[in-house]
Tab-separated table of C-alpha atoms in Angstrom:
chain	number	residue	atom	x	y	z
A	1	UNK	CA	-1.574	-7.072	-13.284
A	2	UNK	CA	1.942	-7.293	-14.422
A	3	UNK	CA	2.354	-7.550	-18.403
A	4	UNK	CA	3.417	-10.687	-19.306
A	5	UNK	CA	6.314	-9.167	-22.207
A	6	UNK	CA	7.664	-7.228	-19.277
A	7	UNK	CA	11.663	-7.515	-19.221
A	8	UNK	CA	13.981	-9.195	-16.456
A	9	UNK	CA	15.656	-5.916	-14.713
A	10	UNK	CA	18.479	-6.992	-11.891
A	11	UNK	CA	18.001	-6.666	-8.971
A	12	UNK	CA	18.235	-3.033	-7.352
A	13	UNK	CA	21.396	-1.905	-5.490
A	14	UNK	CA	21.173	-2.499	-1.786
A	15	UNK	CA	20.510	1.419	-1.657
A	16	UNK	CA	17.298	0.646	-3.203
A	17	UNK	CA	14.316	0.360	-0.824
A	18	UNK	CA	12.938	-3.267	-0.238
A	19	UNK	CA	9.408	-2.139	0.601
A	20	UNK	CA	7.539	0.652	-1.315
A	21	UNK	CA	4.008	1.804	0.076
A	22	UNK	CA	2.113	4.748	-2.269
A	23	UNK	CA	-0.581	7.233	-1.316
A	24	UNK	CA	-2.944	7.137	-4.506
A	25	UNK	CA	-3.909	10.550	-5.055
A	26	UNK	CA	-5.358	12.659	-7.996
A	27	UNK	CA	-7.992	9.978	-9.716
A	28	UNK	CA	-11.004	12.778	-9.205
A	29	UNK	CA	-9.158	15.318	-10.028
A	30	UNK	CA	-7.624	13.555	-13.171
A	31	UNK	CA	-10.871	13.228	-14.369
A	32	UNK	CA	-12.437	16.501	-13.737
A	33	UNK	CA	-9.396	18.185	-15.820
A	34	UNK	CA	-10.787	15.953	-18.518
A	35	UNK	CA	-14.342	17.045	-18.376
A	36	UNK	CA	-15.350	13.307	-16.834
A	37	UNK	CA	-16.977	11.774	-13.830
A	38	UNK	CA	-14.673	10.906	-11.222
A	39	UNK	CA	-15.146	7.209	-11.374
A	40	UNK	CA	-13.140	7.900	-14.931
A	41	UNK	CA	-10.020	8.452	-12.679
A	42	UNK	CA	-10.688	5.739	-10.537
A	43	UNK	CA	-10.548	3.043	-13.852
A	44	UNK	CA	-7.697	4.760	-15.097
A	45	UNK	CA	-5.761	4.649	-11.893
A	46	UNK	CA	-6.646	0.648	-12.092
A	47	UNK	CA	-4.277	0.603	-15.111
A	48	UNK	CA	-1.725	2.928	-12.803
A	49	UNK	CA	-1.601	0.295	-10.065
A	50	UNK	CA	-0.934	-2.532	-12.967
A	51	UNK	CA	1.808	-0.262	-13.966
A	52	UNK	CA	3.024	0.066	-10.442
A	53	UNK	CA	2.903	-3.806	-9.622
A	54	UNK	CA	4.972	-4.920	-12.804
A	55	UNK	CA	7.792	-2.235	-11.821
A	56	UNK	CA	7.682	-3.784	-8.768
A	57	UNK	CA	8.043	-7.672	-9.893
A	58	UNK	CA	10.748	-6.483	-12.758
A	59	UNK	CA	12.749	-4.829	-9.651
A	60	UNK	CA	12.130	-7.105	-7.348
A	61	UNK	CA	10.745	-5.639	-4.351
A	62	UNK	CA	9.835	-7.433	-1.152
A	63	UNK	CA	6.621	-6.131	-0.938
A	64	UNK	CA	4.228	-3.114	-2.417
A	65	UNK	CA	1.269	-1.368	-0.461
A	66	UNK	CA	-0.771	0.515	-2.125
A	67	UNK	CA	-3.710	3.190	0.095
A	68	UNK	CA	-6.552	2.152	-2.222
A	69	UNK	CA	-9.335	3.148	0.270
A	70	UNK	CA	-9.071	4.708	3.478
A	71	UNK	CA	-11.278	4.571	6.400
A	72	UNK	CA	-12.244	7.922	5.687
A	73	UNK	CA	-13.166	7.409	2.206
A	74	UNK	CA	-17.212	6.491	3.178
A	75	UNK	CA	-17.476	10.135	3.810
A	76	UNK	CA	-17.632	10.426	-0.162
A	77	UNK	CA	-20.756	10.855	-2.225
A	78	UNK	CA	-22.583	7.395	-1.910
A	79	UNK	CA	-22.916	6.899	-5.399
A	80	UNK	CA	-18.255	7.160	-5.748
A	81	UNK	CA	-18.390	4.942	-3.044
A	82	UNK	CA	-20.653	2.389	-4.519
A	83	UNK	CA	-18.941	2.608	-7.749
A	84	UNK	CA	-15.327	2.248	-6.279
A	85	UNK	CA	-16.405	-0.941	-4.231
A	86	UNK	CA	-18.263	-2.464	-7.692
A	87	UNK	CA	-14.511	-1.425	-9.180
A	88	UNK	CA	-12.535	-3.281	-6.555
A	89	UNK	CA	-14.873	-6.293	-7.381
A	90	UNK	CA	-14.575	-6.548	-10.691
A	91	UNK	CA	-10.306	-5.892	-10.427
A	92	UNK	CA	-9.915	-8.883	-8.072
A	93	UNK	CA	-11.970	-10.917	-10.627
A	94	UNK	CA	-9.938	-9.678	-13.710
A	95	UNK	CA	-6.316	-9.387	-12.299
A	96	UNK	CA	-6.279	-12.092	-9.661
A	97	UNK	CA	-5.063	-15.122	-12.363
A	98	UNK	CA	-2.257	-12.744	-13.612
A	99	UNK	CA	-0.874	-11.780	-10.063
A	100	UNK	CA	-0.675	-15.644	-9.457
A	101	UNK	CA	0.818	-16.460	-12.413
A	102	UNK	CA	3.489	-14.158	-12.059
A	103	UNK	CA	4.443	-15.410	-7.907
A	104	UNK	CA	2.583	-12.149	-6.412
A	105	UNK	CA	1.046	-12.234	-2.923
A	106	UNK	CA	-1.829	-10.122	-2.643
A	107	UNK	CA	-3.025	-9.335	1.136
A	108	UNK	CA	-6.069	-6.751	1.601
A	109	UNK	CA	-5.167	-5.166	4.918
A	110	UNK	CA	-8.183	-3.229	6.912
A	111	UNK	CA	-11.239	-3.801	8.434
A	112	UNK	CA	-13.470	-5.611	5.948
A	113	UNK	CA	-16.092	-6.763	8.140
A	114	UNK	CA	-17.904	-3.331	6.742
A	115	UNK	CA	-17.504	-4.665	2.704
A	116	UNK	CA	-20.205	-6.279	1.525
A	117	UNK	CA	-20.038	-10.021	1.637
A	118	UNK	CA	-19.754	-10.330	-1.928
A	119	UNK	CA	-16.760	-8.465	-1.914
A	120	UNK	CA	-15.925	-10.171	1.265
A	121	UNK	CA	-15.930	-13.430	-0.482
A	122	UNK	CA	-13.453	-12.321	-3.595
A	123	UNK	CA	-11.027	-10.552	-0.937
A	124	UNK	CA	-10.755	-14.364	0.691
A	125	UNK	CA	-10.696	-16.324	-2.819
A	126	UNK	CA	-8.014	-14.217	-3.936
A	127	UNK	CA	-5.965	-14.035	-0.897
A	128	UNK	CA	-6.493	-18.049	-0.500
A	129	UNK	CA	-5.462	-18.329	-4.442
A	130	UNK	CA	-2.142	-16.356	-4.126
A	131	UNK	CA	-1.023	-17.225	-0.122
A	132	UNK	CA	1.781	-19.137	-1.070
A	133	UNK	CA	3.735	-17.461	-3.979
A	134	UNK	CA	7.207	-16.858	-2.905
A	135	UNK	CA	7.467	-13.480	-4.998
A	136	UNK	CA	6.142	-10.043	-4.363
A	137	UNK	CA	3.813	-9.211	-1.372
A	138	UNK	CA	0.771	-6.706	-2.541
A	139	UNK	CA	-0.638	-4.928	-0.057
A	140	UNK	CA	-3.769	-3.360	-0.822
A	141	UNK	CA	-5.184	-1.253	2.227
A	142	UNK	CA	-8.579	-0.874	2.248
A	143	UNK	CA	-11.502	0.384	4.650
A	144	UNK	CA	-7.577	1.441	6.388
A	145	UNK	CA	-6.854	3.746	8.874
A	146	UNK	CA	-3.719	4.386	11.114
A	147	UNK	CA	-4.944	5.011	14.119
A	148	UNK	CA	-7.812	2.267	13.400
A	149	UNK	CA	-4.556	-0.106	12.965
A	150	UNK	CA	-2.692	1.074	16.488
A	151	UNK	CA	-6.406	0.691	18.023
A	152	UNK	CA	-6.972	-2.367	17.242
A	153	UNK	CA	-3.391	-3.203	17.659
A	154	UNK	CA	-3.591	-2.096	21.693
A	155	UNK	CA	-6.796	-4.130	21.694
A	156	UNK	CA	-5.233	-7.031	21.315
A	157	UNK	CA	-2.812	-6.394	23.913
A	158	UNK	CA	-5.569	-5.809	26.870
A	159	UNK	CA	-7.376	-8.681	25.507
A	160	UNK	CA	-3.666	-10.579	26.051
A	161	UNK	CA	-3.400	-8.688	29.450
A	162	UNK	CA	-6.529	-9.682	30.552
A	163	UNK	CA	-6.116	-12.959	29.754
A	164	UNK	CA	-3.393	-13.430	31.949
A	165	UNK	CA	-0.666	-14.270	29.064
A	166	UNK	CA	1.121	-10.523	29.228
A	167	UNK	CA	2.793	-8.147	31.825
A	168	UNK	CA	1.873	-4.735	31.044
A	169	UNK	CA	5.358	-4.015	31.662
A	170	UNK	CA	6.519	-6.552	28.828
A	171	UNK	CA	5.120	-4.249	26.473
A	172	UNK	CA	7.275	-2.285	24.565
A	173	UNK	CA	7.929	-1.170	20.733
A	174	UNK	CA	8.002	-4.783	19.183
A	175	UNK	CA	5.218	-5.856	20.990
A	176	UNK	CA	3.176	-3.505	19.642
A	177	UNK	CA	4.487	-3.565	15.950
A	178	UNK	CA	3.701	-7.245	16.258
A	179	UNK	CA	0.435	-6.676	16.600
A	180	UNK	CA	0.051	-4.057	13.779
A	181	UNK	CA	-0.807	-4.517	10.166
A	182	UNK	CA	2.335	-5.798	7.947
A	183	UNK	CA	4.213	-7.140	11.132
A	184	UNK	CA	5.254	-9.853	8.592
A	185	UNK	CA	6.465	-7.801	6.001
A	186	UNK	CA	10.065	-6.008	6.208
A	187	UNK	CA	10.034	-2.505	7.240
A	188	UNK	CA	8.236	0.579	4.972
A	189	UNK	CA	11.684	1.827	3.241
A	190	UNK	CA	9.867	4.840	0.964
A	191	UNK	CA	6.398	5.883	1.065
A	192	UNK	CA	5.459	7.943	-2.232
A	193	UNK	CA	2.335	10.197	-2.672
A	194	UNK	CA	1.235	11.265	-5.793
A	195	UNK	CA	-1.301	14.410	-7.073
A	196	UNK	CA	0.659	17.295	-5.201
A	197	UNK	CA	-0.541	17.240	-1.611
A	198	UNK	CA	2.243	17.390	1.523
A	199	UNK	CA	1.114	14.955	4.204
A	200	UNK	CA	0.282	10.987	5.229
A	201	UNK	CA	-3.846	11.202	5.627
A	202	UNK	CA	-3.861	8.443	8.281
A	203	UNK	CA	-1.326	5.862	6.935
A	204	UNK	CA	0.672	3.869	8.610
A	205	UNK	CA	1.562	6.132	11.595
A	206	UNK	CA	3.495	3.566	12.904
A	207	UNK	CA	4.974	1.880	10.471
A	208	UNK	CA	6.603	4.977	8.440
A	209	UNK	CA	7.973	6.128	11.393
A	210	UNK	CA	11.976	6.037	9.642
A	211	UNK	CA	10.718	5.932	5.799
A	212	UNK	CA	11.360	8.182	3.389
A	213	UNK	CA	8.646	10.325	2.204
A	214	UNK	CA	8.420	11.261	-1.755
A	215	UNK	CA	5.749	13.388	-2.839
A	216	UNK	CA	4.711	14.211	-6.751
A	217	UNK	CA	2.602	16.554	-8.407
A	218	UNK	CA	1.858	14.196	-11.146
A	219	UNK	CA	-1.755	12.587	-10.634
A	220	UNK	CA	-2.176	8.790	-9.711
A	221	UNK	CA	-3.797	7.847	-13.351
A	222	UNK	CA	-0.418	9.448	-14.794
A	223	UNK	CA	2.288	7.585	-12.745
A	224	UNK	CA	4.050	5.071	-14.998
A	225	UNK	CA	7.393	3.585	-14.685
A	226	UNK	CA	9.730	6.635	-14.842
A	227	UNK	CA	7.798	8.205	-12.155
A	228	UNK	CA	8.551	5.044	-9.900
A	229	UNK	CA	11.898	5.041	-11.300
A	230	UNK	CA	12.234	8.791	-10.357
A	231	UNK	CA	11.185	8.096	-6.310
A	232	UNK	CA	13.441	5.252	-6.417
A	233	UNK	CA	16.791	7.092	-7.917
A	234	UNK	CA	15.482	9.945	-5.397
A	235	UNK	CA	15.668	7.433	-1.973
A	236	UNK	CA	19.174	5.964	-3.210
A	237	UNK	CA	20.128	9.645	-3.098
A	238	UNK	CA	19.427	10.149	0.425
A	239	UNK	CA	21.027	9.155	3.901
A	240	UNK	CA	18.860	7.254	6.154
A	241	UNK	CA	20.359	8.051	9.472
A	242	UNK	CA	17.213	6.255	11.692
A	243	UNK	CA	17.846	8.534	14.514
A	244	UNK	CA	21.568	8.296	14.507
A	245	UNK	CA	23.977	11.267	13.262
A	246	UNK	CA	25.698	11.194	9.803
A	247	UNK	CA	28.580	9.297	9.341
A	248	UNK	CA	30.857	12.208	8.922
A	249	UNK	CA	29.378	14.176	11.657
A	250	UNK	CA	30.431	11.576	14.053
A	251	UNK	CA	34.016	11.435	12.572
A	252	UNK	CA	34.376	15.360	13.174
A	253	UNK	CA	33.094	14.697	17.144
């Protein structure tokens, strides 16, 4: 996915954010302004998310997610949903050489066991084929859900409880974030959502709770590098505070 002419950028001031995640949004409706089929604006946002990952390698990020289906998303007219799965097929077939040559870690996290096993088998190839470059981590979430991810999450804790191995009253915060998608990863600094819409459709309850949110009107196809550069310049504007009061307000106390 990332161009292989891209150019070296430094590294981002430590205002930057370390770990971007983006809500994909507008592909159907990118199409339909262009008289097309919506699986139009699904192949065009394909090129989006190459765009996305090489701004991400150039400005070296810890780590990219990217909602590419949710758990909601079978709802859809079969036919969109067959065609986005044969699209995801043929994408970790085409881009999977390029994201290992250029040190990316891709990671599909969600429950696959509903993919077919074709697709199955390419999510496991490509995951086995890229587990050990040091560079970006790529998070594609797919069949994903927030609450499926804090349900399965709390499973995992009764089954531990059960077992004998934990207190119930030894769970607390980082328990449970342990046992939540992307416990590896470092923490969700800015979530962005492109194609106009205001809220988080089931991602990553948990793990956003202290991002930043940055929403855009421009559609998902249309997002190229100065859009990403705009959400970025936006979060280095703002004051994470994580709970706490503003520096200056707790000067004036």
């Amino acid at each position: 996915m990332p161009s292989d002419n891209q150019q070296t950028h430094i590294t981002p001031p430590e205002s930057g954010p370390r770990h971007v995640a983006i809500i994909m949004d507008g592909n159907g409706r990118w199409a339909k302004n262009r008289g097309k089929l919506r699986v139009f604006g699904h192949q065009a946002g394909v090129k989006a998310v190459r765009r996305a990952v090489s701004f991400a390698v150039s400005h070296r990020l810890d780590a990219l997610t990217l909602y590419a289906f949710s758990s909601e998303n079978w709802n859809r007219p079969a036919q969109e949903v067959k065609a986005l799965m044969e699209l995801f097929v043929r994408a970790l077939d085409s881009e999977v050489k390029s994201l290992y040559k250029h040190d990316v870690r891709l990671r599909i996290i969600g429950d696959i066991s509903r993919f077919s096993p074709r697709l199955q088998e390419r999510i496991r190839r490509s995951e086995a084929l890229t587990k050990n470059n040091p560079g970006l981590i790529l998070n594609i979430a797919a069949n994903y859900g927030g609450r499926w991810d804090i349900i399965q999450g709390v499973r995992q804790l009764a089954e531990q409880v059960q077992e004998g191995t934990l207190r119930p009253d030894a769970i607390d915060e980082d328990t449970l974030s342990h046992a939540l998608c992307l416990s590896d990863n470092t923490p969700v600094d800015l979530v962005i959502r492109t194609g106009g819409e205001h809220r988080i459709s089931n991602f990553f309850l948990w793990q956003i709770a202290y991002a930043e949110l940055y929403f855009t009107d421009v559609l998902w196809p249309d997002f190229d590098e100065h859009d990403f550069e705009g959400a970025m310049n936006a979060f280095a504007q703002r004051e994470r505070r994580f709970g706490g009061t503003a520096p200056s307000d707790a000067d004036a106390s």
